[in-house]
Short mmCIF file of C-alpha atoms in Angstrom, two decimals:
data_model
loop_
_atom_site.label_atom_id
_atom_site.label_comp_id
_atom_site.label_asym_id
_atom_site.label_seq_id
_atom_site.Cartn_x
_atom_site.Cartn_y
_atom_site.Cartn_z
CA MET Q 8 0.00 0.00 0.00
CA ASP Q 9 1.24 3.47 -0.87
CA HIS Q 10 2.82 5.12 2.18
CA THR Q 11 0.82 8.32 1.72
CA LEU Q 12 -2.41 6.36 1.47
CA GLU Q 13 -1.51 4.37 4.57
CA THR Q 14 -0.87 7.59 6.47
CA LEU Q 15 -4.24 8.95 5.34
CA LEU Q 16 -6.00 5.77 6.45
CA ASP Q 17 -4.38 6.04 9.86
CA GLU Q 18 -5.65 9.59 10.16
CA MET Q 19 -9.17 8.50 9.17
CA LYS Q 20 -9.12 5.76 11.79
CA GLN Q 21 -7.97 8.25 14.39
CA GLU Q 22 -10.96 10.45 13.50
CA ILE Q 23 -13.26 7.44 13.89
CA ASP Q 24 -11.69 6.87 17.31
CA ARG Q 25 -12.33 10.50 18.28
CA TRP Q 26 -15.95 10.24 17.13
CA ALA Q 27 -16.43 6.99 19.06
CA ALA Q 28 -14.93 8.52 22.20
CA TYR Q 29 -17.14 11.60 21.86
CA ILE Q 30 -20.42 9.70 21.52
CA SER Q 31 -19.43 7.33 24.35
CA ASN Q 32 -19.16 10.20 26.81
CA ILE Q 33 -22.85 9.94 27.83
CA ASP Q 34 -25.05 7.62 29.87
CA ALA Q 35 -26.71 5.87 26.93
CA ASP Q 36 -28.53 3.35 29.13
CA LYS Q 37 -30.28 6.16 31.01
CA ILE Q 38 -31.38 7.80 27.76
CA VAL Q 39 -32.91 4.69 26.15
CA LYS Q 40 -34.76 3.83 29.38
CA ARG Q 41 -37.02 6.87 28.85
CA THR Q 42 -39.13 4.80 26.45
CA THR Q 43 -39.28 1.20 25.26
CA LEU Q 44 -39.42 2.53 21.70
CA GLN Q 45 -35.74 3.49 21.62
CA VAL Q 46 -33.12 0.72 21.45
CA GLY Q 47 -30.13 2.89 20.55
CA ILE Q 48 -29.05 6.50 20.15
CA HIS Q 49 -26.85 6.77 17.07
CA SER Q 50 -27.95 5.49 13.68
CA GLY Q 51 -25.17 6.76 11.46
CA ALA Q 52 -21.90 8.58 10.92
CA LEU Q 53 -20.37 10.55 8.07
CA LEU Q 54 -16.68 10.78 7.14
CA GLU Q 55 -15.74 13.78 5.04
CA TYR Q 56 -12.39 14.21 3.32
CA ALA Q 57 -11.25 17.25 1.33
CA LYS Q 58 -7.92 19.01 0.82
CA GLY Q 59 -6.10 16.74 3.21
CA ARG Q 60 -8.56 17.23 6.08
CA VAL Q 61 -10.68 14.46 7.65
CA GLU Q 62 -13.75 14.83 9.87
CA VAL Q 63 -16.22 12.25 11.25
CA THR Q 64 -19.61 13.45 12.52
CA ASP Q 65 -23.17 12.23 13.06
CA GLY Q 66 -24.15 13.98 9.83
CA GLU Q 67 -26.21 12.37 7.08
CA LEU Q 68 -25.42 12.10 3.38
CA ASP Q 69 -27.84 11.95 0.48
CA LEU Q 70 -26.24 9.34 -1.78
CA THR Q 71 -28.52 10.36 -4.66
CA VAL Q 72 -26.85 13.78 -4.86
CA PRO Q 73 -23.72 13.89 -7.06
CA GLY Q 74 -20.38 14.82 -5.51
CA GLY Q 75 -18.74 18.18 -6.01
CA LYS Q 76 -16.62 19.59 -8.82
CA ALA Q 77 -13.31 18.05 -9.79
CA GLY Q 78 -10.35 18.81 -7.57
CA PRO Q 79 -7.21 18.81 -9.71
CA SER Q 80 -5.06 19.58 -6.66
CA GLU Q 81 -6.21 16.37 -4.92
CA TRP Q 82 -3.86 13.41 -5.14
CA LEU Q 83 -6.48 10.83 -4.02
CA THR Q 84 -8.42 9.05 -6.80
CA GLY Q 85 -11.91 7.59 -6.89
CA GLU Q 86 -10.47 4.14 -7.52
CA GLN Q 87 -8.36 4.34 -4.36
CA VAL Q 88 -11.43 5.34 -2.36
CA ARG Q 89 -13.59 2.47 -3.61
CA GLU Q 90 -10.99 -0.30 -3.71
CA GLN Q 91 -8.68 0.49 -0.81
CA ILE Q 92 -10.17 3.01 1.61
CA VAL Q 93 -13.79 1.81 1.80
CA PRO Q 94 -13.03 -1.87 2.64
CA GLU Q 95 -10.47 -0.87 5.28
CA LEU Q 96 -12.73 1.70 6.94
CA ALA Q 97 -15.76 -0.62 6.83
CA SER Q 98 -13.83 -3.29 8.72
CA TYR Q 99 -12.47 -0.75 11.22
CA MET Q 100 -15.87 0.83 11.92
CA GLN Q 101 -17.52 -2.58 12.35
CA HIS Q 102 -14.85 -3.48 14.90
CA LYS Q 103 -15.56 -0.22 16.74
CA LEU Q 104 -19.31 -0.84 16.78
CA ASN Q 105 -18.83 -4.34 18.18
CA GLY Q 106 -17.00 -2.89 21.19
CA MET Q 107 -19.48 -0.13 22.03
CA PRO Q 108 -22.16 -0.33 24.77
CA PRO Q 109 -25.38 -1.74 23.17
CA ALA Q 110 -27.48 1.35 23.99
CA LEU Q 111 -25.19 3.64 21.99
CA ILE Q 112 -26.01 2.21 18.54
CA ASP Q 113 -29.48 1.85 17.02
CA TYR Q 114 -30.69 -1.36 15.36
CA HIS Q 115 -29.66 0.05 11.97
CA PHE Q 116 -26.39 1.93 11.46
CA THR Q 117 -24.95 3.46 8.28
CA PHE Q 118 -21.46 4.82 7.78
CA ASN Q 119 -21.13 7.06 4.73
CA GLY Q 120 -18.18 8.76 3.10
CA LYS Q 121 -17.88 12.03 1.20
CA PHE Q 122 -14.50 12.31 -0.54
CA GLN Q 123 -13.04 15.08 -2.67
CA VAL Q 124 -10.79 13.33 -5.20
CA ARG Q 125 -8.93 14.14 -8.39
CA GLU Q 126 -11.95 13.37 -10.60
CA GLY Q 127 -14.40 15.31 -8.45
CA GLY Q 128 -16.65 14.27 -5.53
CA VAL Q 129 -17.29 10.68 -4.49
CA ASN Q 130 -20.21 9.86 -2.20
CA VAL Q 131 -20.21 6.29 -1.02
CA ARG Q 132 -21.80 3.96 1.53
CA ILE Q 133 -18.88 2.58 3.55
CA LEU Q 134 -20.84 0.31 5.92
CA GLU Q 135 -24.45 -0.64 6.57
CA TYR Q 136 -25.04 -2.67 9.69
CA VAL Q 137 -28.28 -4.20 11.02
CA ASP Q 138 -28.46 -5.75 14.47
CA GLY Q 139 -31.04 -8.52 14.00
CA THR Q 140 -31.61 -9.03 17.72
CA LYS Q 141 -32.31 -5.34 18.36
CA LYS Q 142 -34.57 -5.18 15.31
CA LYS Q 143 -36.67 -8.11 16.52
CA LEU Q 144 -36.91 -6.61 20.02
CA LEU Q 145 -37.97 -3.21 18.63
CA LEU Q 146 -40.68 -4.75 16.43
CA GLU Q 147 -42.08 -6.63 19.43
CA ARG Q 148 -42.10 -3.44 21.52
CA ILE Q 149 -43.82 -1.46 18.75
CA SER Q 150 -46.57 -4.07 18.47
CA ALA Q 151 -47.08 -4.16 22.25
CA TYR Q 152 -47.15 -0.36 22.51
CA VAL Q 153 -49.73 0.08 19.74
CA GLY Q 154 -51.95 -2.64 21.17
CA ASN Q 155 -51.77 -1.66 24.83
CA LYS Q 156 -51.39 2.11 24.83
CA LEU Q 157 -53.24 3.13 21.68
CA GLU Q 158 -55.78 0.58 20.45
CA ALA Q 159 -56.81 -0.34 24.01
CA GLY Q 160 -55.52 2.84 25.58
CA LYS Q 161 -57.61 5.28 27.57
CA TYR Q 162 -54.91 7.63 28.85
CA PRO Q 163 -52.69 10.32 27.27
CA THR Q 164 -49.31 9.17 25.98
CA LYS Q 165 -45.92 10.84 26.02
CA PRO Q 166 -44.76 13.03 23.11
CA LEU Q 167 -41.38 11.28 23.21
CA GLU Q 168 -43.13 7.97 22.51
CA THR Q 169 -44.95 9.51 19.57
CA PHE Q 170 -41.67 10.91 18.25
CA PHE Q 171 -40.09 7.45 18.02
CA LEU Q 172 -43.20 5.47 17.09
CA SER Q 173 -44.08 7.74 14.14
CA ARG Q 174 -40.58 7.37 12.72
CA HIS Q 175 -40.48 3.62 13.28
CA LEU Q 176 -43.77 3.03 11.47
CA LEU Q 177 -42.41 4.90 8.44
CA ASP Q 178 -39.05 3.09 8.54
CA GLU Q 179 -38.80 0.69 5.61
CA GLY Q 180 -35.93 -1.04 7.42
CA LEU Q 181 -38.47 -2.17 10.01
CA PHE Q 182 -41.47 -2.41 7.70
CA PRO Q 183 -40.35 -3.11 4.10
CA GLU Q 184 -43.96 -2.85 2.89
CA LEU Q 185 -45.48 0.23 4.52
CA ASP Q 186 -49.18 -0.14 5.30
CA PRO Q 187 -50.76 3.33 4.83
CA GLY Q 188 -54.10 2.33 6.33
CA ARG Q 189 -52.52 0.96 9.50
CA ILE Q 190 -50.14 3.91 9.87
CA ILE Q 191 -52.93 6.46 9.49
CA SER Q 192 -55.10 4.50 11.96
CA VAL Q 193 -52.30 4.52 14.56
CA PHE Q 194 -51.65 8.23 14.01
CA GLU Q 195 -55.36 8.98 14.48
CA ASN Q 196 -55.37 6.88 17.66
CA ILE Q 197 -52.49 8.94 19.04
CA GLN Q 198 -54.46 12.14 18.51
CA GLN Q 199 -57.61 10.63 19.98
CA VAL Q 200 -56.09 9.40 23.25
CA ASN Q 201 -54.38 12.79 23.66
CA LYS Q 202 -57.41 14.91 22.81
CA GLY Q 203 -57.80 17.71 25.35
CA ASN Q 204 -54.27 17.13 26.65
CA LYS Q 205 -51.81 20.01 26.80
CA HIS Q 206 -49.28 18.02 24.75
CA LEU Q 207 -51.64 17.39 21.80
CA ALA Q 208 -49.93 20.03 19.62
CA GLU Q 209 -46.54 18.41 20.34
CA HIS Q 210 -47.88 14.99 19.37
CA ARG Q 211 -49.24 16.40 16.12
CA SER Q 212 -45.95 18.14 15.41
CA ASN Q 213 -44.09 14.84 15.89
CA LEU Q 214 -46.49 13.07 13.53
CA SER Q 215 -46.28 15.69 10.78
CA GLY Q 216 -42.49 15.92 11.22
CA ALA Q 217 -42.06 12.17 10.72
CA LEU Q 218 -44.39 12.19 7.72
CA ARG Q 219 -42.69 15.21 6.16
CA ASN Q 220 -39.29 13.56 6.56
CA TRP Q 221 -40.57 10.38 4.87
CA VAL Q 222 -42.28 12.27 2.02
CA GLU Q 223 -39.30 14.54 1.28
CA ASN Q 224 -36.52 11.99 1.71
CA HIS Q 225 -38.12 8.76 0.49
CA TRP Q 226 -41.31 9.22 -1.53
CA LEU Q 227 -40.73 12.41 -3.53
CA PRO Q 228 -37.24 11.45 -4.81
CA ARG Q 229 -38.80 8.43 -6.56
CA TYR Q 230 -40.90 10.65 -8.80
CA PHE Q 231 -39.46 14.16 -8.65
CA ASP Q 232 -36.13 15.96 -8.85
CA ASN Q 233 -35.49 18.83 -6.47
CA ILE Q 234 -34.46 21.69 -8.73
CA GLY Q 235 -34.46 24.16 -5.86
CA SER Q 236 -32.16 24.25 -2.83
CA GLU Q 237 -31.97 22.18 0.32
CA TRP Q 238 -33.85 24.91 2.20
CA GLN Q 239 -36.22 26.03 -0.56
CA LYS Q 240 -37.26 22.87 -2.37
CA GLU Q 241 -38.84 23.01 -5.82
CA TYR Q 242 -39.91 19.80 -7.50
CA LYS Q 243 -39.87 18.79 -11.16
CA ARG Q 244 -41.52 15.55 -12.19
CA LYS Q 245 -39.19 12.93 -13.65
CA SER Q 246 -39.96 12.08 -17.26
CA ASP Q 247 -40.74 8.44 -16.53
CA ALA Q 248 -42.57 9.02 -13.23
CA ARG Q 249 -45.99 7.39 -12.97
CA LEU Q 250 -48.22 5.70 -10.41
CA ASP Q 251 -50.03 2.46 -11.16
CA ASN Q 252 -52.87 3.63 -8.94
CA PRO Q 253 -52.79 7.36 -8.13
CA GLU Q 254 -55.55 6.96 -5.52
CA GLN Q 255 -54.20 4.10 -3.39
CA GLY Q 256 -50.98 2.97 -1.79
CA LEU Q 257 -48.27 5.22 -0.42
CA ILE Q 258 -49.86 8.32 -1.91
CA GLU Q 259 -52.45 8.02 0.87
CA LEU Q 260 -49.66 8.81 3.35
CA VAL Q 261 -48.58 11.77 1.24
CA LEU Q 262 -52.08 13.25 1.31
CA TYR Q 263 -52.44 12.55 5.03
CA SER Q 264 -49.13 14.31 5.64
CA ALA Q 265 -50.27 17.34 3.64
CA ILE Q 266 -53.53 17.49 5.59
CA LEU Q 267 -51.77 17.38 8.98
CA ILE Q 268 -49.34 20.12 7.95
CA LEU Q 269 -52.06 22.38 6.52
CA LYS Q 270 -54.35 21.88 9.52
CA TYR Q 271 -51.97 22.09 12.43
CA GLU Q 272 -48.53 23.42 11.50
CA PRO Q 273 -47.71 27.17 11.60
CA SER Q 274 -48.66 29.24 8.56
CA TYR Q 275 -45.07 29.32 7.26
CA SER Q 276 -45.31 25.53 6.69
CA ARG Q 277 -48.38 25.93 4.50
CA SER Q 278 -46.31 25.95 1.29
CA VAL Q 279 -44.89 22.52 2.20
CA GLY Q 280 -48.35 20.96 2.49
CA LEU Q 281 -49.52 22.60 -0.73
CA SER Q 282 -46.40 21.38 -2.54
CA MET Q 283 -47.19 17.81 -1.50
CA LEU Q 284 -50.75 18.12 -2.81
CA ASN Q 285 -49.53 19.64 -6.09
CA CYS Q 286 -47.03 16.81 -6.60
CA ALA Q 287 -49.80 14.28 -6.00
CA ILE Q 288 -52.01 16.10 -8.52
CA GLU Q 289 -49.18 15.95 -11.09
CA LEU Q 290 -49.08 12.19 -10.65
CA GLY Q 291 -52.79 11.96 -11.42
CA SER Q 292 -54.45 11.97 -7.99
CA THR Q 293 -57.97 13.27 -8.36
CA ARG Q 294 -58.41 13.04 -4.57
CA ALA Q 295 -55.54 15.50 -4.07
CA LYS Q 296 -57.26 17.93 -6.44
CA ARG Q 297 -60.56 17.45 -4.64
CA LEU Q 298 -58.91 18.09 -1.28
CA THR Q 299 -57.70 21.50 -2.44
CA GLU Q 300 -61.12 22.43 -3.77
CA GLU Q 301 -63.64 20.77 -1.47
CA GLY Q 302 -61.90 19.40 1.64
CA SER Q 303 -61.61 15.81 2.82
CA GLY Q 304 -65.17 14.75 2.00
CA THR Q 305 -65.83 13.92 5.68
CA PHE Q 306 -68.78 16.31 5.81
CA ALA Q 307 -71.97 16.37 3.80
CA ARG Q 308 -72.11 18.99 1.08
CA GLU Q 309 -74.92 20.92 2.80
CA ASP Q 310 -72.86 21.12 6.02
CA VAL Q 311 -69.87 22.79 4.38
CA CYS Q 312 -71.67 25.01 1.90
CA LEU Q 313 -74.34 27.65 2.47
CA ARG Q 314 -75.73 29.74 -0.36
CA GLY Q 315 -78.14 32.64 0.02
CA GLU Q 316 -78.91 36.24 -0.81
CA LEU Q 317 -77.70 37.46 2.59
CA ALA Q 318 -74.56 35.39 3.17
CA GLU Q 319 -72.50 32.60 1.63
CA CYS Q 320 -70.33 30.22 3.65
CA THR Q 321 -67.96 27.48 2.51
CA ALA Q 322 -65.74 25.33 4.72
CA ASN Q 323 -62.65 23.30 3.85
CA ASP Q 324 -61.49 21.01 6.66
CA VAL Q 325 -58.16 20.26 4.93
CA PHE Q 326 -57.13 23.90 5.16
CA ALA Q 327 -59.19 24.34 8.38
CA GLU Q 328 -60.71 27.46 6.81
CA VAL Q 329 -64.23 28.88 6.62
CA THR Q 330 -64.90 31.52 3.98
CA ILE Q 331 -67.81 33.82 4.88
CA ALA Q 332 -69.09 36.36 2.36
CA ILE Q 333 -71.57 38.84 3.88
CA LYS Q 334 -73.58 39.95 0.86
CA GLN Q 335 -75.90 42.23 2.84
CA GLU Q 336 -74.78 43.79 6.13
CA THR Q 337 -77.77 42.78 8.24
CA GLU Q 338 -78.39 41.07 11.55
CA GLU Q 339 -79.82 38.03 9.79
CA SER Q 340 -76.73 37.70 7.55
CA TYR Q 341 -74.50 37.25 10.59
CA ALA Q 342 -77.09 35.03 12.30
CA ARG Q 343 -77.01 32.62 9.36
CA ALA Q 344 -73.22 32.57 9.35
CA LEU Q 345 -73.16 31.91 13.11
CA ARG Q 346 -75.62 29.04 12.83
CA PHE Q 347 -73.47 27.61 10.04
CA LEU Q 348 -70.37 27.76 12.27
CA ILE Q 349 -72.15 26.25 15.29
CA ARG Q 350 -73.38 23.26 13.30
CA LEU Q 351 -70.03 22.83 11.56
CA LEU Q 352 -68.05 22.70 14.81
CA SER Q 353 -70.61 20.43 16.48
CA LEU Q 354 -70.13 17.96 13.61
CA GLY Q 355 -66.38 17.74 14.25
CA PHE Q 356 -64.84 20.42 12.03
CA PRO Q 357 -61.33 21.30 13.32
CA LYS Q 358 -61.62 23.76 16.17
CA SER Q 359 -58.22 25.13 15.27
CA TYR Q 360 -59.45 27.03 12.23
CA GLN Q 361 -59.76 30.50 10.78
CA ILE Q 362 -62.38 32.63 9.03
CA LYS Q 363 -61.69 34.29 5.70
CA LEU Q 364 -64.17 37.19 5.75
CA LYS Q 365 -65.56 39.14 2.83
CA SER Q 366 -67.40 42.13 4.27
CA SER Q 367 -67.51 45.88 3.73
CA VAL Q 368 -67.60 46.50 7.49
CA LYS Q 369 -64.45 46.57 9.62
CA GLN Q 370 -65.10 46.46 13.37
CA TRP Q 371 -62.56 45.52 16.06
CA LEU Q 372 -63.02 44.70 19.75
CA PRO Q 373 -61.78 47.36 22.22
CA VAL Q 374 -59.09 45.01 23.55
CA LYS Q 375 -55.42 45.79 22.98
CA GLY Q 376 -53.12 43.27 21.31
CA LEU Q 377 -55.68 41.20 19.41
CA ALA Q 378 -54.75 40.07 15.89
CA LYS Q 379 -56.50 42.11 13.21
CA SER Q 380 -57.64 39.02 11.35
CA GLY Q 381 -60.70 37.96 9.40
CA THR Q 382 -61.82 35.81 12.33
CA HIS Q 383 -61.59 38.74 14.76
CA ARG Q 384 -63.42 41.06 12.37
CA PHE Q 385 -66.31 38.62 11.80
CA PHE Q 386 -67.12 38.37 15.51
CA ALA Q 387 -66.58 42.08 16.14
CA ASN Q 388 -69.03 42.81 13.30
CA ALA Q 389 -71.58 40.30 14.65
CA LEU Q 390 -71.32 41.80 18.16
CA GLU Q 391 -72.71 45.06 16.78
CA TYR Q 392 -76.13 43.34 16.80
CA PRO Q 393 -77.32 42.87 20.43
CA LYS Q 394 -79.98 40.33 19.43
CA LEU Q 395 -77.20 37.98 18.25
CA GLN Q 396 -75.73 37.66 21.74
CA PRO Q 397 -77.48 34.33 22.53
CA LEU Q 398 -76.16 32.87 19.24
CA LEU Q 399 -72.66 34.13 20.02
CA GLU Q 400 -72.85 32.52 23.46
CA GLU Q 401 -73.92 29.24 21.86
CA TYR Q 402 -71.03 29.47 19.41
CA ALA Q 403 -68.54 30.09 22.23
CA GLY Q 404 -69.80 27.03 24.09
CA VAL Q 405 -69.18 24.83 21.05
CA ALA Q 406 -65.89 26.43 20.02
CA MET Q 407 -63.96 26.66 23.30
CA GLU Q 408 -61.42 23.89 23.78
CA THR Q 409 -58.12 23.95 25.63
CA PHE Q 410 -54.97 23.60 23.48
CA GLU Q 411 -56.81 24.54 20.27
CA TRP Q 412 -56.19 27.91 18.56
CA TYR Q 413 -57.48 30.16 15.82
CA THR Q 414 -54.96 29.53 13.05
CA ASP Q 415 -54.68 33.14 11.91
CA THR Q 416 -53.03 34.06 15.22
CA GLU Q 417 -49.52 33.27 16.38
CA GLY Q 418 -47.21 33.98 19.30
CA GLU Q 419 -48.48 36.53 21.82
CA LYS Q 420 -51.69 37.01 19.80
CA SER Q 421 -52.64 33.31 19.90
CA CYS Q 422 -56.12 32.73 21.25
CA MET Q 423 -58.41 29.82 21.96
CA PRO Q 424 -61.44 29.39 19.66
CA GLY Q 425 -64.35 31.34 21.06
CA SER Q 426 -62.13 34.13 22.44
CA TYR Q 427 -63.57 36.98 20.39
CA ALA Q 428 -67.18 36.03 21.13
CA VAL Q 429 -66.48 35.68 24.86
CA PHE Q 430 -64.55 38.94 25.06
CA GLY Q 431 -67.23 40.86 23.22
CA LEU Q 432 -70.08 39.40 25.28
CA GLY Q 433 -68.23 39.96 28.57
CA LEU Q 434 -67.63 43.60 27.73
CA ALA Q 435 -71.21 44.08 26.55
CA ASP Q 436 -73.18 42.66 29.47
CA ARG Q 437 -72.47 41.38 32.99
CA ALA Q 438 -74.99 38.61 32.30
CA TYR Q 439 -72.17 36.86 30.42
CA PHE Q 440 -69.74 36.83 33.34
CA PRO Q 441 -70.39 33.09 33.94
CA LEU Q 442 -69.31 32.49 30.32
CA VAL Q 443 -66.17 34.56 30.93
CA GLU Q 444 -65.34 32.45 33.98
CA GLN Q 445 -65.95 29.24 32.03
CA TYR Q 446 -63.58 30.53 29.34
CA MET Q 447 -60.86 31.36 31.87
CA GLU Q 448 -61.05 27.83 33.31
CA GLN Q 449 -60.19 26.46 29.87
CA VAL Q 450 -57.44 28.91 28.87
CA ASP Q 451 -53.88 27.61 28.54
CA GLU Q 452 -52.16 30.62 30.09
CA GLU Q 453 -48.73 29.20 29.29
CA HIS Q 454 -49.34 29.64 25.56
CA GLN Q 455 -51.87 32.48 25.45
CA SER Q 456 -51.75 36.01 26.85
CA VAL Q 457 -54.61 37.90 25.15
CA GLN Q 458 -56.73 37.37 28.28
CA ASN Q 459 -54.42 39.85 30.03
CA SER Q 460 -55.65 42.78 27.93
CA PHE Q 461 -59.22 41.53 28.08
CA THR Q 462 -59.13 41.46 31.90
CA ALA Q 463 -57.89 45.06 31.96
CA ALA Q 464 -60.60 46.05 29.48
CA LEU Q 465 -63.24 44.26 31.57
CA ALA Q 466 -62.22 46.15 34.71
CA GLY Q 467 -62.25 49.42 32.78
CA ARG Q 468 -65.70 48.76 31.30
CA HIS Q 469 -67.57 47.45 34.37
CA GLY Q 470 -65.52 48.79 37.27
CA VAL Q 471 -64.54 47.01 40.47
CA ASN Q 472 -67.46 46.21 42.75
CA ALA Q 473 -69.29 43.39 44.49
CA GLU Q 474 -70.78 42.13 41.22
CA THR Q 475 -67.61 42.25 39.11
CA LEU Q 476 -64.89 41.29 41.60
CA PRO Q 477 -65.46 37.49 41.60
CA THR Q 478 -65.09 37.40 37.82
CA LEU Q 479 -62.09 39.73 37.86
CA VAL Q 480 -60.35 37.47 40.39
CA LYS Q 481 -61.03 34.46 38.15
CA CYS Q 482 -59.57 36.39 35.20
CA MET Q 483 -56.50 37.41 37.20
CA LEU Q 484 -55.84 33.80 38.21
CA HIS Q 485 -55.56 32.88 34.52
CA SER Q 486 -53.59 35.95 33.39
CA GLY Q 487 -49.84 36.35 33.21
CA ASP Q 488 -47.52 38.48 35.32
CA SER Q 489 -47.11 40.94 32.45
CA MET Q 490 -50.72 42.12 32.73
CA LYS Q 491 -51.22 45.81 33.44
CA LEU Q 492 -54.16 46.00 35.83
CA LYS Q 493 -54.64 49.37 37.51
CA ILE Q 494 -57.30 48.76 40.16
CA ASP Q 495 -55.32 49.60 43.33
CA ALA Q 496 -57.14 52.93 43.45
CA ASP Q 497 -60.50 51.10 43.50
CA LEU Q 498 -59.23 49.07 46.44
CA GLY Q 499 -58.81 52.32 48.35
CA ASP Q 500 -62.46 51.73 49.22
CA ASP Q 501 -62.44 49.57 52.36
CA ARG Q 502 -65.60 47.76 51.26
CA ILE Q 503 -63.91 46.64 48.00
CA LEU Q 504 -60.77 45.60 49.85
CA ARG Q 505 -62.80 43.42 52.23
CA LEU Q 506 -64.55 41.87 49.24
CA LEU Q 507 -61.18 41.02 47.68
CA ILE Q 508 -59.99 39.40 50.92
CA ASP Q 509 -63.19 37.33 51.00
CA GLN Q 510 -62.61 36.25 47.38
CA VAL Q 511 -59.02 35.09 47.88
CA ARG Q 512 -59.76 33.29 51.16
CA GLY Q 513 -59.42 29.59 50.39
CA LEU Q 514 -57.09 30.08 47.43
CA LYS Q 515 -53.63 28.52 47.39
CA ARG Q 516 -50.75 30.70 48.57
CA HIS Q 517 -49.19 31.04 45.12
CA GLU Q 518 -52.56 32.13 43.70
CA VAL Q 519 -52.92 34.87 46.30
CA GLU Q 520 -49.31 35.90 45.66
CA HIS Q 521 -50.09 36.16 41.93
CA ILE Q 522 -53.11 38.40 42.53
CA VAL Q 523 -51.14 40.61 44.93
CA TYR Q 524 -48.39 40.95 42.31
CA LEU Q 525 -50.86 42.00 39.59
CA ILE Q 526 -52.47 44.65 41.79
CA TRP Q 527 -49.63 45.99 43.95
CA GLY Q 528 -46.48 44.74 42.22
CA GLY Q 529 -45.57 42.10 44.82
CA THR Q 530 -45.87 41.04 48.45
CA ASP Q 531 -43.03 43.25 49.67
CA LYS Q 532 -44.64 46.35 48.21
CA LEU Q 533 -47.96 45.43 49.80
CA LYS Q 534 -46.30 45.01 53.20
CA LYS Q 535 -44.88 48.53 52.95
CA ILE Q 536 -48.31 49.92 52.05
CA ALA Q 537 -49.86 48.00 54.96
CA ALA Q 538 -47.28 49.41 57.39
CA LYS Q 539 -48.28 52.95 56.45
CA ALA Q 540 -52.04 52.29 56.57
CA GLU Q 541 -54.00 53.14 59.69
CA GLY Q 542 -56.48 51.20 61.76
CA GLU Q 543 -58.45 48.30 60.39
CA ARG Q 544 -57.21 48.93 56.85
CA GLY Q 545 -53.61 48.25 57.82
CA LYS Q 546 -54.70 45.03 59.50
CA TRP Q 547 -56.57 43.87 56.39
CA LEU Q 548 -53.68 44.64 54.06
CA SER Q 549 -51.27 42.81 56.38
CA GLU Q 550 -53.62 39.83 56.41
CA LEU Q 551 -53.59 39.79 52.61
CA ALA Q 552 -49.81 40.12 52.46
CA GLN Q 553 -49.45 37.27 54.95
CA ALA Q 554 -51.70 35.01 52.85
CA ALA Q 555 -49.41 35.66 49.88
CA SER Q 556 -46.12 35.22 51.75
CA ARG Q 557 -43.78 32.26 51.41
CA GLY Q 558 -42.87 30.31 54.54
#
């Protein structure tokens, strides 16, 4: 063997040693014990060589992508890589794997090489290793998990389990013949057992992430070339690409993936879902075309389409959108649209949805920080008609659900379905305070903050008194620390202060502390105010500060 080549091989082996030492510097057994659905941590490594430099990482390599341009300054040739380097490195890496703790390496491990040589770039699979014992164990665990925790399950599952399970079911190394019907059924089961759970969005994100990875890295390359970039993909159909049956088989998974992305992923992912549908349409899928035009077909035509002289409504559950065209700005026009929405949601239309409004009127609720969206405008317009309040209350009752969101809001403007109707009704009439309290009980304050501004607006509209204080306290309990609530002046009235003390009696210490912080800026500040107060008032303030104090 050429001395220079031997030196290079020694350097490559040293880099493999460094990589092995680096990945071994963790407690792999502890990591894989988190879930039965993980049998190893690392599933691959990549060796890169260019201009005399060698590096081994956990990176992946797309072997379908050609190498780089020719490197005339390189002394290494493609023949040397294939005939001398690859066999030597394959043997060396296999020896390394055999000596590693079992939990470090997954059931399937690939070692790829990316070499810059005299002729150009060479991308090559150096080693592919399958541990048959681990594979058998993982398949048994997958079957047991699906049967016990999903098909017969009654309790929420862990997002980490969904992360691994979704990827396993789409792994052709585990399941050479993917079963779209079974996979979709399992994915639906995951969402069902986690319905109403705070981790539902994370489960859905794991499902759509696994599907997107499979579509982009396995299905699409069979029929399309990516003529865009790695970050901005653009697909061109291959000249010989065709499907024997464009309505059945793996394309069902592609359509399901597109639907999940369009329904539940952030708006910036919308183009990905649409691209999948367009690719399916190019391959002859009439269902994909129908999905873009009519929705999934789950609902009867009369339930997703309303035609009339006053208003027209159409709903597409794939895009989770309702288009409402108000043809005449009348009370009855909005009443018909509200009845359409109430029936639609009661039939199972996604509660995370948005309204595309066509109307000449542009009203907004007097609450700071709300998104100026079509959904917001529709309800603000409808709230201009007092006789529609009972319908709006009925809508709110159907729409409200924890961990669901209007999809035309993001970040600090995110809000639970029903928010605009509840806010408007609460501001309009104290008769709807019970609805406001019901809403607050369902709010996920960790991921929503619009109730902060609403609470301030509610206090400003109705004041602080015996009738409003119970509802304001409920609102404060479900608002964040950033809320600006200026009612300390109202509490200068001893009667109101005593009412507040009566309201917080029985609450947990941290809840009282939270309310004290929103009103006075913290327990320490309240203690100072109490020390300066005279008579009974000082005693009451001290009592309140004590109820909010730690230890």
